[in-house]
């Protein structure tokens, strides 16, 4: 399996050039910030700016949060940095020996991170083999591991997204199961400590990995009731030890947050457009959608779901733990508002669950092997076909033929089996949203106008008093709205997203007329369109009005197009307003917001 990963990686152009990039760049930042610059709060951003200019790790700087006091908080938890730290030291040494920059990002560091990925993958597969051998024959184990690596997006994570957390969590979970089995058999404190160590590291990598505690807590026969209560009574000292180990492992993250934010607990995902929606999980989309459906892009894992039926025969002690983990984990994964988890091949958030689901997959393989010759031949043929499909589609995704986040049913049909992008593919994909927020006006022939809202300011309305209206300057009608020191922005116009459309996006065109008297210097002002979730703004686009656009002594039409971001909830509100950041007053009139939805 490792040979397959190495060969596959080396087929990539410049396979290790941009390994530390995008999200991985954020997970990695702890290492150079701490070991090279001794500035975990990142108060001095000169080195960071230099790294961004030299290595261009991402299109925008989203991996850190500005704290308002000159410092910065890294958005991602530090668990991966802990796992990578020995390899960072190796890369630092190699950079010195090879005469490369010792800046944390030159080629020796990038190569060291690739080596780290392969080492942890090998360790995870080793643990996974030990787990499976406890229940299945060596042949069944070999087939199951081959299917897991070559037939799922675990291979994609090991080759094309090798510093993302999912592969490393796969290894942690495989180890948790391995030492849970030993702990149940030997009842030695060393095994309990190892389980706690791996759980602590998993939580430090990704806090939602807390669900992995269900594995050791629920491991055992159904008839060993009450399972958790009995475990607490019989192994109180082991659980106390485990709790202390988990707490110590997580402590550095709490201390870091305290240092840079002033609080031990910090929600680093500050964008209101993303978060958990536990009352409205996207389970159907996670499993079956053509955008990122798990069963669509990793169909071989359907066998792991069916295999739960046969798990009672082969691994009865694992049945409750496997089922509970999978259901709870699926619920948590599906509750994240960005349920497609940005760019990847398939549903990457479920990759770590393969360590758990390998058990029912092995039971499914075993069931087929025990059937007659014709059934075995059909199973082998089907397994080979699914492996080939996975390898081919992973390659398609790496080449941009199968899009990593914008797929639809129509687009999937167009690219299926293709080695080049077919004509009409762009039109079949979900709408393109630029990473830098830039927005060119849409092709209105593909959209239908569905709503329009106008405000003329000829009479007091919500948020506007009669004293704020002017009857001496107006674009049309009898009054305009005076914006000044006491009122720095116009009342927002807009409304609930779900009240106007059920489609996945809208285009909005906001227009208003602005007047500044003659003799004014340039006025600092802008028009703003964005979204709002529970009173918090997200996706705002701000168009700063330039001196060329704002001619004194006349009414100037200001227009901005806005593409809605991925909507977190249908109850979220669209807002548009004029924003004055100056002290000199200006007048606005005839605000208009037009909404366009895509044609079916």
Coordinates of C-alpha atoms in Angstrom, one line a residue:
X1 CA 0.0 0.0 0.0
X2 CA 2.8 2.4 0.8
X3 CA 4.4 1.7 -2.5
X4 CA 1.2 2.6 -4.2
X5 CA 1.1 5.9 -2.3
X6 CA 4.7 6.8 -3.1
X7 CA 4.3 6.0 -6.8
X8 CA 1.1 7.9 -7.0
X9 CA 2.6 10.9 -5.3
X10 CA 5.7 11.0 -7.5
X11 CA 3.4 11.1 -10.6
X12 CA 2.3 14.5 -9.5
X13 CA 4.0 17.5 -11.0
X14 CA 6.2 19.1 -8.4
X15 CA 4.7 16.8 -5.8
X16 CA 6.1 18.4 -2.7
X17 CA 6.4 22.1 -3.8
X18 CA 3.2 23.4 -2.1
X19 CA 2.6 20.8 0.5
X20 CA 2.3 23.4 3.3
X21 CA -0.5 25.4 1.9
X22 CA -4.1 26.5 2.5
X23 CA -5.6 24.9 5.6
X24 CA -2.3 22.9 6.2
X25 CA -0.5 26.2 6.4
X26 CA -2.7 27.2 9.4
X27 CA -2.1 23.9 11.2
X28 CA 1.6 24.2 10.6
X29 CA 2.1 27.8 11.7
X30 CA 2.6 26.9 15.4
X31 CA 6.0 25.3 14.5
X32 CA 7.8 28.3 12.9
X33 CA 6.0 30.8 15.2
X34 CA 7.3 28.9 18.3
X35 CA 10.6 27.3 17.3
X36 CA 12.0 29.9 14.8
X37 CA 10.5 33.2 15.9
X38 CA 9.5 32.6 19.6
X39 CA 6.3 34.6 19.0
X40 CA 3.3 32.4 19.5
X41 CA 1.0 35.4 19.6
X42 CA 2.5 36.5 16.2
X43 CA 2.9 40.2 17.3
X44 CA 5.6 40.6 14.8
X45 CA 4.1 39.8 11.4
X46 CA 7.1 40.7 9.3
X47 CA 8.2 37.0 9.0
X48 CA 4.7 35.9 8.2
X49 CA 4.4 38.5 5.4
X50 CA 7.7 37.5 4.0
X51 CA 6.6 33.8 4.0
X52 CA 3.4 34.8 2.2
X53 CA 5.3 36.7 -0.5
X54 CA 7.8 34.0 -1.0
X55 CA 5.7 30.8 -0.9
X56 CA 2.2 32.0 -1.6
X57 CA 0.6 29.3 0.5
X58 CA -3.0 30.4 -0.2
X59 CA -5.0 32.9 -2.1
X60 CA -6.0 34.9 1.0
X61 CA -4.9 35.1 4.7
X62 CA -7.6 33.2 6.5
X63 CA -5.5 31.0 8.8
X64 CA -5.1 33.6 11.5
X65 CA -7.5 35.9 13.4
X66 CA -6.5 39.4 14.3
X67 CA -7.1 40.1 18.0
X68 CA -7.3 43.9 18.0
X69 CA -4.2 44.4 20.3
X70 CA -1.6 43.7 17.6
X71 CA -1.5 40.0 18.2
X72 CA -3.0 37.1 16.2
X73 CA -4.6 33.8 17.1
X74 CA -4.0 30.8 14.8
X75 CA -7.4 29.6 13.6
X76 CA -6.6 25.9 13.8
X77 CA -5.8 23.7 16.9
X78 CA -2.2 22.6 17.5
X79 CA -2.6 18.8 17.5
X80 CA -1.0 18.3 14.0
X81 CA 1.9 20.6 14.9
X82 CA 2.6 18.4 17.9
X83 CA 2.7 15.3 15.6
X84 CA 4.8 17.1 13.1
X85 CA 7.3 18.6 15.5
X86 CA 10.0 15.8 15.2
X87 CA 9.8 16.0 11.4
X88 CA 10.0 19.8 11.6
X89 CA 13.3 19.4 13.5
X90 CA 14.5 17.0 10.7
X91 CA 13.6 19.5 8.0
X92 CA 15.4 22.2 9.9
X93 CA 18.5 20.1 10.1
X94 CA 18.3 19.1 6.4
X95 CA 17.9 22.8 5.4
X96 CA 21.1 23.6 7.2
X97 CA 23.0 20.7 5.7
X98 CA 21.7 21.5 2.2
X99 CA 22.2 25.3 2.4
X100 CA 18.5 25.9 2.0
X101 CA 16.7 28.8 3.9
X102 CA 15.9 27.8 7.5
X103 CA 12.6 29.7 7.4
X104 CA 10.3 26.7 8.1
X105 CA 8.9 26.6 4.5
X106 CA 11.8 25.8 2.1
X107 CA 12.0 22.5 0.3
X108 CA 13.5 20.4 3.1
X109 CA 10.6 21.3 5.4
X110 CA 8.1 20.5 2.7
X111 CA 9.7 17.1 2.1
X112 CA 9.9 16.4 5.8
X113 CA 6.1 16.9 6.1
X114 CA 5.6 14.5 3.2
X115 CA 7.7 12.0 5.1
X116 CA 5.7 12.6 8.2
X117 CA 2.5 11.8 6.3
X118 CA 3.8 8.5 5.1
X119 CA 5.2 7.5 8.5
X120 CA 1.8 8.2 10.2
X121 CA -0.1 6.4 7.4
X122 CA 2.2 3.4 7.8
X123 CA 1.7 3.4 11.5
X124 CA -2.1 3.7 11.1
X125 CA -2.2 0.8 8.6
X126 CA 0.0 -1.3 11.0
X127 CA -2.5 -0.7 13.8
X128 CA -5.4 -1.3 11.5
X129 CA -3.9 -4.7 10.5
X130 CA -3.4 -5.7 14.2
X131 CA -7.1 -4.8 14.9
X132 CA -8.4 -6.8 11.9
X133 CA -6.3 -9.8 12.6
X134 CA -8.0 -10.1 16.0
X135 CA -11.2 -11.0 14.1
X136 CA -10.4 -12.1 10.6
X137 CA -7.9 -14.3 8.7
X138 CA -4.8 -12.8 7.1
X139 CA -6.3 -13.0 3.6
X140 CA -9.5 -11.1 4.7
X141 CA -7.3 -8.5 6.4
X142 CA -5.2 -8.0 3.3
X143 CA -8.2 -7.5 1.1
X144 CA -9.9 -5.1 3.5
X145 CA -6.9 -2.9 3.8
X146 CA -6.4 -2.9 0.0
X147 CA -10.0 -1.8 -0.3
X148 CA -9.6 0.9 2.3
X149 CA -6.5 2.4 0.8
X150 CA -7.1 2.0 -3.0
X151 CA -10.9 2.1 -3.0
X152 CA -11.6 5.2 -0.8
X153 CA -10.5 8.8 -0.6
X154 CA -8.0 7.8 2.1
X155 CA -5.6 7.6 -0.9
X156 CA -6.5 11.1 -2.0
X157 CA -5.7 12.4 1.5
X158 CA -2.4 10.6 1.5
X159 CA -1.4 12.0 -1.9
X160 CA -3.1 15.3 -2.8
X161 CA -4.1 16.7 0.6
X162 CA -1.4 15.0 2.8
X163 CA -1.3 17.5 5.6
X164 CA -5.0 17.7 6.3
X165 CA -6.1 16.2 9.7
X166 CA -8.2 13.3 8.4
X167 CA -5.4 10.9 7.6
X168 CA -3.7 11.5 11.0
X169 CA -7.0 11.0 12.8
X170 CA -7.4 7.8 10.9
X171 CA -4.1 6.7 12.5
X172 CA -5.1 7.9 16.0
X173 CA -8.5 6.1 15.8
X174 CA -6.8 2.9 14.6
X175 CA -4.5 3.0 17.6
X176 CA -7.4 3.7 19.9
X177 CA -9.2 0.6 18.7
X178 CA -5.9 -1.4 18.9
X179 CA -5.2 -0.5 22.5
X180 CA -8.9 -0.6 23.5
X181 CA -8.8 -4.3 22.5
X182 CA -5.6 -4.9 24.5
X183 CA -7.0 -2.9 27.5
X184 CA -10.1 -5.1 27.5
X185 CA -8.0 -8.2 27.4
X186 CA -5.0 -7.4 29.7
X187 CA -6.6 -4.7 32.0
X188 CA -3.1 -3.1 32.2
X189 CA -2.7 0.6 33.0
X190 CA -0.2 0.9 30.2
X191 CA -2.9 0.1 27.6
X192 CA -5.4 2.5 29.3
X193 CA -2.7 5.2 29.2
X194 CA -2.1 4.6 25.5
X195 CA -5.8 4.9 24.7
X196 CA -5.9 8.2 26.6
X197 CA -2.8 9.5 24.8
X198 CA -4.4 8.8 21.4
X199 CA -7.8 10.3 22.4
X200 CA -6.0 13.4 23.8
X201 CA -4.0 13.8 20.6
X202 CA -7.2 13.3 18.5
X203 CA -9.0 16.0 20.4
X204 CA -6.0 18.3 20.1
X205 CA -6.0 17.8 16.3
X206 CA -9.8 18.3 15.9
X207 CA -12.0 18.9 18.9
X208 CA -15.0 17.2 17.2
X209 CA -12.9 14.0 17.4
X210 CA -14.1 13.8 21.0
X211 CA -16.7 11.4 19.6
X212 CA -13.9 8.8 19.6
X213 CA -14.3 8.3 23.4
X214 CA -17.4 6.2 22.5
X215 CA -15.0 3.4 21.3
X216 CA -13.4 2.5 24.6
X217 CA -16.5 3.3 26.6
X218 CA -18.8 1.1 24.6
X219 CA -16.5 -1.7 23.6
X220 CA -17.9 -5.0 24.8
X221 CA -20.8 -7.4 24.3
X222 CA -24.4 -6.1 24.2
X223 CA -25.2 -8.4 27.2
X224 CA -22.5 -6.9 29.4
X225 CA -24.9 -4.4 30.9
X226 CA -24.8 -1.8 32.2
X227 CA -21.6 -1.3 30.1
X228 CA -20.5 2.2 31.1
X229 CA -21.6 1.9 34.7
X230 CA -19.7 -1.4 35.1
X231 CA -16.6 0.1 33.4
X232 CA -16.6 3.0 35.8
X233 CA -16.8 0.8 38.8
X234 CA -14.3 -1.9 37.7
X235 CA -11.6 0.4 36.3
X236 CA -12.0 3.6 38.2
X237 CA -8.2 4.1 38.6
X238 CA -7.6 3.5 34.9
X239 CA -10.2 6.0 33.9
X240 CA -8.9 8.6 36.4
X241 CA -5.4 8.1 34.9
X242 CA -6.9 8.4 31.4
X243 CA -8.8 11.6 32.2
X244 CA -5.6 13.2 33.6
X245 CA -3.6 12.3 30.5
X246 CA -6.3 13.7 28.2
X247 CA -6.4 16.9 30.2
X248 CA -2.6 17.3 30.2
X249 CA -2.5 16.8 26.4
X250 CA -5.2 19.4 25.8
X251 CA -3.7 21.9 28.4
X252 CA -1.2 23.5 26.0
X253 CA -4.0 24.5 23.6
X254 CA -6.0 26.1 26.5
X255 CA -2.8 28.0 27.7
X256 CA -2.2 29.2 24.1
X257 CA -5.7 30.5 23.8
X258 CA -5.4 32.2 27.2
X259 CA -2.2 33.9 26.2
X260 CA -3.4 35.2 22.8
X261 CA -7.2 35.8 23.5
X262 CA -7.5 36.2 27.2
X263 CA -9.8 33.2 27.5
X264 CA -9.1 29.5 28.0
X265 CA -11.8 28.6 25.5
X266 CA -11.9 30.3 22.1
X267 CA -14.1 29.7 19.1
X268 CA -11.6 30.4 16.4
X269 CA -14.1 30.1 13.5
X270 CA -15.2 33.7 13.7
X271 CA -17.0 33.8 10.4
X272 CA -20.8 33.8 11.3
X273 CA -21.4 32.1 8.0
X274 CA -20.1 28.8 9.3
X275 CA -20.9 26.8 12.4
X276 CA -22.9 23.9 13.7
X277 CA -26.6 23.5 13.0
X278 CA -27.4 20.6 15.2
X279 CA -31.1 21.0 14.7
X280 CA -30.8 20.8 10.9
X281 CA -28.0 18.4 9.9
X282 CA -27.4 17.8 6.2
X283 CA -27.2 14.0 6.5
X284 CA -28.8 13.3 3.1
X285 CA -26.4 15.6 1.3
X286 CA -23.4 14.2 3.1
X287 CA -24.3 10.7 2.0
X288 CA -26.0 11.0 -1.3
X289 CA -25.4 14.4 -3.0
X290 CA -23.4 14.6 -6.2
X291 CA -21.6 17.5 -4.7
X292 CA -19.8 15.5 -2.0
X293 CA -22.0 12.4 -1.3
X294 CA -20.0 9.7 0.5
X295 CA -21.8 6.9 -1.2
X296 CA -21.5 8.6 -4.6
X297 CA -17.7 9.1 -4.5
X298 CA -16.8 6.3 -2.2
X299 CA -19.3 3.6 -3.1
X300 CA -17.2 0.8 -1.7
X301 CA -18.1 2.0 1.8
X302 CA -21.6 0.9 1.2
X303 CA -20.2 -2.5 2.0
X304 CA -19.1 -1.3 5.4
X305 CA -22.7 -0.3 6.2
X306 CA -24.0 -3.6 5.1
X307 CA -21.2 -5.3 7.0
X308 CA -22.6 -4.1 10.3
X309 CA -25.2 -6.9 10.0
X310 CA -22.4 -9.5 9.9
X311 CA -20.3 -7.8 12.6
X312 CA -22.2 -9.7 15.3
X313 CA -20.7 -13.0 14.1
X314 CA -17.1 -11.8 13.7
X315 CA -16.6 -9.1 16.3
X316 CA -19.6 -8.9 18.7
X317 CA -17.7 -6.9 21.2
X318 CA -17.2 -4.1 18.6
X319 CA -20.8 -3.9 17.5
X320 CA -22.2 -1.3 19.9
X321 CA -19.1 0.9 19.8
X322 CA -19.0 0.8 16.0
X323 CA -22.7 1.7 15.5
X324 CA -22.7 4.4 18.2
X325 CA -19.5 6.0 16.9
X326 CA -20.7 6.0 13.3
X327 CA -24.1 7.4 14.0
X328 CA -22.9 10.2 16.3
X329 CA -19.9 11.0 14.1
X330 CA -22.2 11.2 11.0
X331 CA -24.5 13.5 12.9
X332 CA -21.7 15.8 14.0
X333 CA -20.1 15.9 10.5
X334 CA -23.4 16.6 8.9
X335 CA -24.3 19.4 11.3
X336 CA -21.4 21.6 10.1
X337 CA -22.9 24.3 7.9
X338 CA -20.1 23.8 5.3
X339 CA -21.1 20.2 5.0
X340 CA -19.1 19.6 1.8
X341 CA -15.9 20.7 3.6
X342 CA -14.6 22.9 0.8
X343 CA -12.2 21.4 -1.8
X344 CA -11.5 17.7 -1.7
X345 CA -12.3 14.5 -3.5
X346 CA -15.4 13.0 -1.9
X347 CA -16.4 13.5 1.7
X348 CA -13.1 14.0 3.4
X349 CA -14.6 14.6 6.9
X350 CA -15.5 10.9 7.0
X351 CA -12.0 9.6 6.2
X352 CA -11.0 9.1 9.9
X353 CA -14.0 7.0 10.4
X354 CA -12.5 4.3 8.1
X355 CA -10.5 3.1 11.0
X356 CA -13.7 2.2 12.7
X357 CA -15.7 1.1 9.7
X358 CA -12.9 -1.2 8.6
X359 CA -14.4 -3.8 11.0
X360 CA -17.8 -4.0 9.3
X361 CA -16.1 -3.8 5.9
X362 CA -14.0 -6.8 6.9
X363 CA -17.1 -8.6 8.0
X364 CA -18.7 -7.8 4.6
X365 CA -15.6 -9.1 2.8
X366 CA -15.6 -12.3 4.9
X367 CA -19.3 -12.9 4.1
X368 CA -18.6 -12.8 0.4
X369 CA -15.5 -15.0 0.7
X370 CA -17.6 -17.7 2.4
X371 CA -20.2 -17.8 -0.4
X372 CA -20.0 -20.0 -3.5
X373 CA -17.5 -19.6 -6.3
X374 CA -19.7 -17.6 -8.6
X375 CA -20.5 -15.1 -5.7
X376 CA -16.8 -14.8 -5.0
X377 CA -16.0 -14.1 -8.6
X378 CA -18.7 -11.4 -8.7
X379 CA -17.5 -9.9 -5.5
X380 CA -13.9 -9.8 -6.7
X381 CA -14.9 -8.2 -10.0
X382 CA -17.1 -5.6 -8.3
X383 CA -14.3 -4.8 -5.8
X384 CA -11.7 -4.3 -8.6
X385 CA -14.2 -2.1 -10.5
X386 CA -14.8 0.1 -7.5
X387 CA -11.1 0.4 -6.8
X388 CA -10.4 1.4 -10.5
X389 CA -13.3 3.9 -10.3
X390 CA -11.9 5.4 -7.2
X391 CA -8.4 5.7 -8.6
X392 CA -9.6 7.2 -11.8
X393 CA -11.9 9.7 -10.2
X394 CA -9.2 10.8 -7.7
X395 CA -7.0 11.5 -10.7
X396 CA -9.9 13.3 -12.4
X397 CA -10.2 15.5 -9.3
X398 CA -6.5 16.2 -9.2
X399 CA -6.7 17.3 -12.9
X400 CA -9.7 19.5 -12.3
X401 CA -12.0 17.4 -14.5
X402 CA -14.1 16.3 -11.6
X403 CA -14.5 19.5 -9.6
X404 CA -13.5 19.4 -5.9
X405 CA -16.4 21.4 -4.6
X406 CA -18.9 22.4 -7.3
X407 CA -20.2 19.1 -8.7
X408 CA -23.8 18.5 -9.6
X409 CA -25.7 15.5 -11.0
X410 CA -25.5 16.9 -14.5
X411 CA -21.7 17.7 -14.2
X412 CA -21.1 14.2 -12.9
X413 CA -22.8 12.7 -15.9
X414 CA -20.7 14.9 -18.2
X415 CA -17.3 14.0 -16.7
X416 CA -17.9 10.3 -16.0
X417 CA -15.2 8.3 -17.7
X418 CA -13.7 11.4 -19.3
X419 CA -10.0 12.2 -19.5
X420 CA -10.5 15.8 -20.5
X421 CA -13.0 18.5 -19.5
X422 CA -16.1 18.1 -21.7
X423 CA -17.8 21.0 -23.3
X424 CA -20.5 22.6 -21.2
X425 CA -19.0 21.5 -17.9
X426 CA -18.7 25.0 -16.5
X427 CA -22.4 25.7 -17.0
X428 CA -23.3 22.4 -15.3
X429 CA -21.3 23.1 -12.1
X430 CA -22.5 25.0 -9.1
X431 CA -21.8 28.7 -9.2
X432 CA -18.2 29.9 -9.0
X433 CA -17.2 31.9 -6.0
X434 CA -13.8 33.5 -6.1
X435 CA -11.5 33.0 -3.1
X436 CA -10.6 36.6 -3.1
X437 CA -14.2 37.8 -3.0
X438 CA -14.0 39.4 -6.5
X439 CA -17.3 39.4 -8.4
X440 CA -17.9 40.1 -12.0
X441 CA -21.5 40.9 -13.0
X442 CA -23.4 37.8 -13.9
X443 CA -24.8 36.7 -17.2
X444 CA -28.4 37.7 -16.7
X445 CA -29.6 35.5 -19.5
X446 CA -29.1 32.6 -17.0
X447 CA -31.1 34.3 -14.2
X448 CA -34.6 35.4 -13.5
X449 CA -35.5 38.6 -11.5
X450 CA -37.6 37.5 -8.5
X451 CA -37.8 40.5 -6.2
X452 CA -37.1 44.2 -6.0
X453 CA -37.1 46.6 -3.1
X454 CA -37.1 50.4 -3.4
X455 CA -36.7 53.2 -0.8
X456 CA -37.3 56.8 -2.0
X457 CA -36.9 58.5 1.4
X458 CA -39.9 60.7 0.7
X459 CA -41.4 59.9 4.1
X460 CA -40.1 58.6 7.5
X461 CA -39.6 54.9 7.4
X462 CA -38.1 52.3 9.8
X463 CA -34.8 53.7 11.1
X464 CA -35.4 57.1 9.6
X465 CA -36.9 60.1 11.4
X466 CA -38.4 63.2 9.7
X467 CA -35.4 65.3 10.9
X468 CA -33.0 63.1 8.9
X469 CA -34.9 63.8 5.7
X470 CA -34.0 66.8 3.4
X471 CA -36.5 68.6 1.2
X472 CA -33.9 70.8 -0.4
X473 CA -31.9 68.1 -2.2
X474 CA -33.4 65.1 -3.9
X475 CA -32.8 62.9 -6.9
X476 CA -36.5 62.2 -7.4
X477 CA -39.6 62.8 -5.3
X478 CA -39.8 65.2 -2.5
X479 CA -37.0 64.3 -0.1
X480 CA -33.6 62.6 0.3
X481 CA -31.8 61.1 3.3
X482 CA -29.0 63.1 5.0
X483 CA -26.1 61.0 6.2
X484 CA -23.6 62.6 8.6
X485 CA -21.8 62.4 11.9
X486 CA -24.9 61.5 13.9
X487 CA -26.0 58.8 11.4
X488 CA -23.1 57.1 9.6
X489 CA -25.1 54.7 7.4
X490 CA -28.4 54.3 5.8
X491 CA -31.0 51.9 7.1
X492 CA -30.4 48.5 5.6
X493 CA -32.8 47.1 3.0
X494 CA -33.2 43.5 2.3
X495 CA -34.9 40.6 4.0
X496 CA -35.0 36.8 4.8
X497 CA -33.3 34.7 2.2
X498 CA -35.8 31.8 2.5
X499 CA -38.7 34.1 1.8
X500 CA -37.6 34.9 -1.7
X501 CA -35.9 31.7 -2.9
X502 CA -35.0 28.1 -2.2
X503 CA -32.1 28.0 -4.7
X504 CA -28.5 27.7 -3.6
X505 CA -27.6 31.2 -4.5
X506 CA -28.8 34.7 -5.6
X507 CA -27.3 37.6 -7.3
X508 CA -28.2 41.0 -5.9
X509 CA -27.8 44.4 -7.5
X510 CA -27.8 47.3 -5.1
X511 CA -28.1 50.8 -6.5
X512 CA -28.3 54.2 -4.8
X513 CA -27.7 57.8 -5.7
X514 CA -25.2 59.9 -3.7
X515 CA -24.8 63.7 -3.7
X516 CA -21.9 65.7 -2.3
X517 CA -21.8 69.5 -2.5
X518 CA -19.3 71.4 -4.6
X519 CA -16.0 72.2 -2.9
X520 CA -16.0 69.0 -0.8
X521 CA -12.7 67.0 -0.6
X522 CA -13.1 63.4 -1.4
X523 CA -15.5 61.7 1.0
X524 CA -14.6 58.4 2.5
X525 CA -17.7 56.3 1.9
X526 CA -18.8 52.9 0.5
X527 CA -21.8 50.7 -0.3
X528 CA -22.1 47.4 1.5
X529 CA -24.1 44.2 0.7
X530 CA -23.9 41.0 2.7
X531 CA -25.6 38.4 4.8
X532 CA -26.6 38.2 8.5
X533 CA -27.0 35.1 10.7
X534 CA -28.4 35.6 14.2
X535 CA -27.4 39.3 14.2
X536 CA -23.9 38.6 13.0
X537 CA -22.7 39.6 9.5
X538 CA -20.9 37.4 7.1
X539 CA -20.0 37.5 3.4
X540 CA -20.1 41.3 3.3
X541 CA -18.8 42.9 0.2
X542 CA -17.7 46.5 0.6
X543 CA -17.3 48.7 -2.5
X544 CA -15.2 51.8 -1.6
X545 CA -16.5 54.8 -3.6
X546 CA -13.5 56.5 -5.4
X547 CA -13.1 60.2 -6.2
X548 CA -13.7 59.4 -9.9
X549 CA -17.1 57.9 -9.1
X550 CA -18.2 60.7 -6.8
X551 CA -18.5 64.0 -8.7
X552 CA -19.4 66.9 -6.4
X553 CA -22.4 69.1 -7.2
X554 CA -24.5 66.3 -8.9
X555 CA -26.3 63.1 -8.1
X556 CA -24.0 60.0 -8.7
X557 CA -25.4 56.6 -9.3
X558 CA -23.6 53.9 -7.4
X559 CA -24.1 50.2 -8.3
X560 CA -22.7 47.0 -6.9
X561 CA -23.3 43.3 -7.7
X562 CA -23.2 40.8 -5.0
X563 CA -23.2 37.0 -5.1
X564 CA -24.5 35.4 -2.0
X565 CA -22.1 33.2 -0.1
X566 CA -23.1 29.6 0.9
X567 CA -26.1 30.2 3.0
X568 CA -26.0 28.9 6.5
X569 CA -29.7 29.0 7.1
X570 CA -32.8 30.0 5.0
X571 CA -33.6 32.4 7.8
X572 CA -30.5 34.4 7.2
X573 CA -31.0 37.9 6.1
X574 CA -29.6 39.8 3.1
X575 CA -28.8 43.5 3.8
X576 CA -27.6 46.4 1.7
X577 CA -26.8 49.9 2.9
X578 CA -24.7 53.1 2.3
X579 CA -21.8 53.6 4.7
X580 CA -20.3 57.0 5.5
X581 CA -16.9 56.8 7.2
X582 CA -16.3 60.6 7.1
X583 CA -17.6 63.6 9.2
X584 CA -18.8 65.7 6.3
X585 CA -22.5 65.0 5.5
X586 CA -23.7 63.6 2.2
X587 CA -27.2 62.9 0.7
X588 CA -28.5 59.7 -0.7
X589 CA -31.8 58.9 -2.5
X590 CA -33.6 56.2 -4.5
X591 CA -32.0 53.1 -3.0
X592 CA -32.9 49.9 -4.9
X593 CA -32.1 46.2 -4.3
X594 CA -32.8 43.8 -7.1
X595 CA -32.6 40.0 -6.7
X596 CA -32.0 37.4 -9.4
X597 CA -32.1 33.6 -9.0
X598 CA -30.7 31.0 -11.4
X599 CA -33.0 29.6 -14.0
X600 CA -33.9 25.9 -13.5

